[in-house]
Every structure is written in C-alpha cells, then in structure tokens.
C-alpha cells in the first residue's frame, strides 16, 4: 500500500463551529506517493513533513479557531486578540504547505520540466531567464535567517512577477495585499535536514528537479486573465 493511501481523501473544510459558522480544516492528501520525489526529496522527509508537521499546524489552527469562536461568543476581546498570533502562525503553516505540495511533482509526471508560453515569457521579461530566476530564489532562500519561505508570486496590481521571502509561516500576502503566490519553497530545516543536514543550498539546488511548472504555469495564466 502506498504511504499516501493511509489518508482518506476528504475536503479541506469540515464541520462548522459556533453560530457564526467558523470552520475547521483537515490534512489534504498528496497527489503522489511519499517516495515519488526521490532522489531530490526523500520519502522519509515527505512523510514526516506531511503527516507530522503539516498535521500539527492544522491541529493547532483548528484549536485556535475554536478558542476564538468561544471568546467572541463570550465577548472576551482580550483572549480574541491574544489568539491572533497562533492563528497567523498555524493558519499560515496550513496555507503555505497546501501550496507547497502542489508545487512539486515526480520527474515521471513532468517535475522539473521548464515552464512554457505565458509564464516562460513573463519569467524571461522580469528576470532575464529561468536560470536567473532560479539563482535569485536560491540565493534569497539560502539567506533566510532561521526559518521561512522563498516565493515566486505575481503582483496583480502592477502585473509583474516578484520574488519575496517570508519569515516563519507568514503567507506571501503579508508582504502585500496584491501578491498572489505561484511557487513557494519551504526553507525550514524540517523540509530538508534529514537528507541534506545543514546544507540548505544543496536542497535548494535539487528541489528544482521536481518543481511542478505545469501547475505554476496554469495558476499564473488564471491569475493573469
């Protein structure tokens, strides 16, 4: 049995909480087996990253939402304010990882194949070439202090591709309301340490072999329309 089949497919949103209809979230299934991204990313890392780390963000996010619902019901503004950091961190962890899984694909399913058409043209226009974009994202991802993410996004206000980094589990939108994430690379140690130890640049170099440019291209075309 493939490891990913241990999880039954289910919607991300489940039962409502409280009279306002707040909702809980559940772990999304992966569209590939845990070992399918090897040798770029080991099956052991993928299993732990998905089952343990992403699940923990979801568990804590749901807990914080339930506490927020109760606080609002009681009119407890102090508790509601205190919960905002937990909601941002754990909700961001869920959002970011849900994007990350879709940004990856096994080589046999097109992982690593370069983007074409609209996205390819936009990358050349904004960065000079795909190689230049990869170098920029690798450099900025390697330079993130502590834990965080490096992103390729589109600024819908100026209609331009951008590269940004975020700390911890901050989503890209925290850098600007008009920014939409297209491609996010997790540079927390849990994403690579078991395989690459503390050599983050090696992880960043190899992850491009399994980037799902077709998904990124389709998303860019949708956001640009």
XYZ file of C-alpha atoms in Angstrom, residues 28 58 62 112-113 116 127 130 141 144-145 158 163 186 195 197-198 202 209 224:
20
model
C -5.042 17.412 2.281
C -3.827 22.114 11.148
C -8.404 24.364 14.459
C 11.374 19.801 -13.382
C 10.178 20.428 -16.927
C 6.431 27.445 -21.457
C 14.241 38.095 -14.610
C 14.606 30.816 -15.947
C 16.134 31.280 0.113
C 16.633 33.499 5.074
C 17.658 33.733 8.712
C 1.350 46.106 -11.263
C 10.474 37.100 -5.652
C 9.905 25.744 2.304
C 18.674 14.386 3.853
C 21.801 18.145 7.018
C 22.522 21.853 7.427
C 22.116 21.780 -1.791
C 14.277 18.833 -10.354
C -3.262 36.915 -15.262
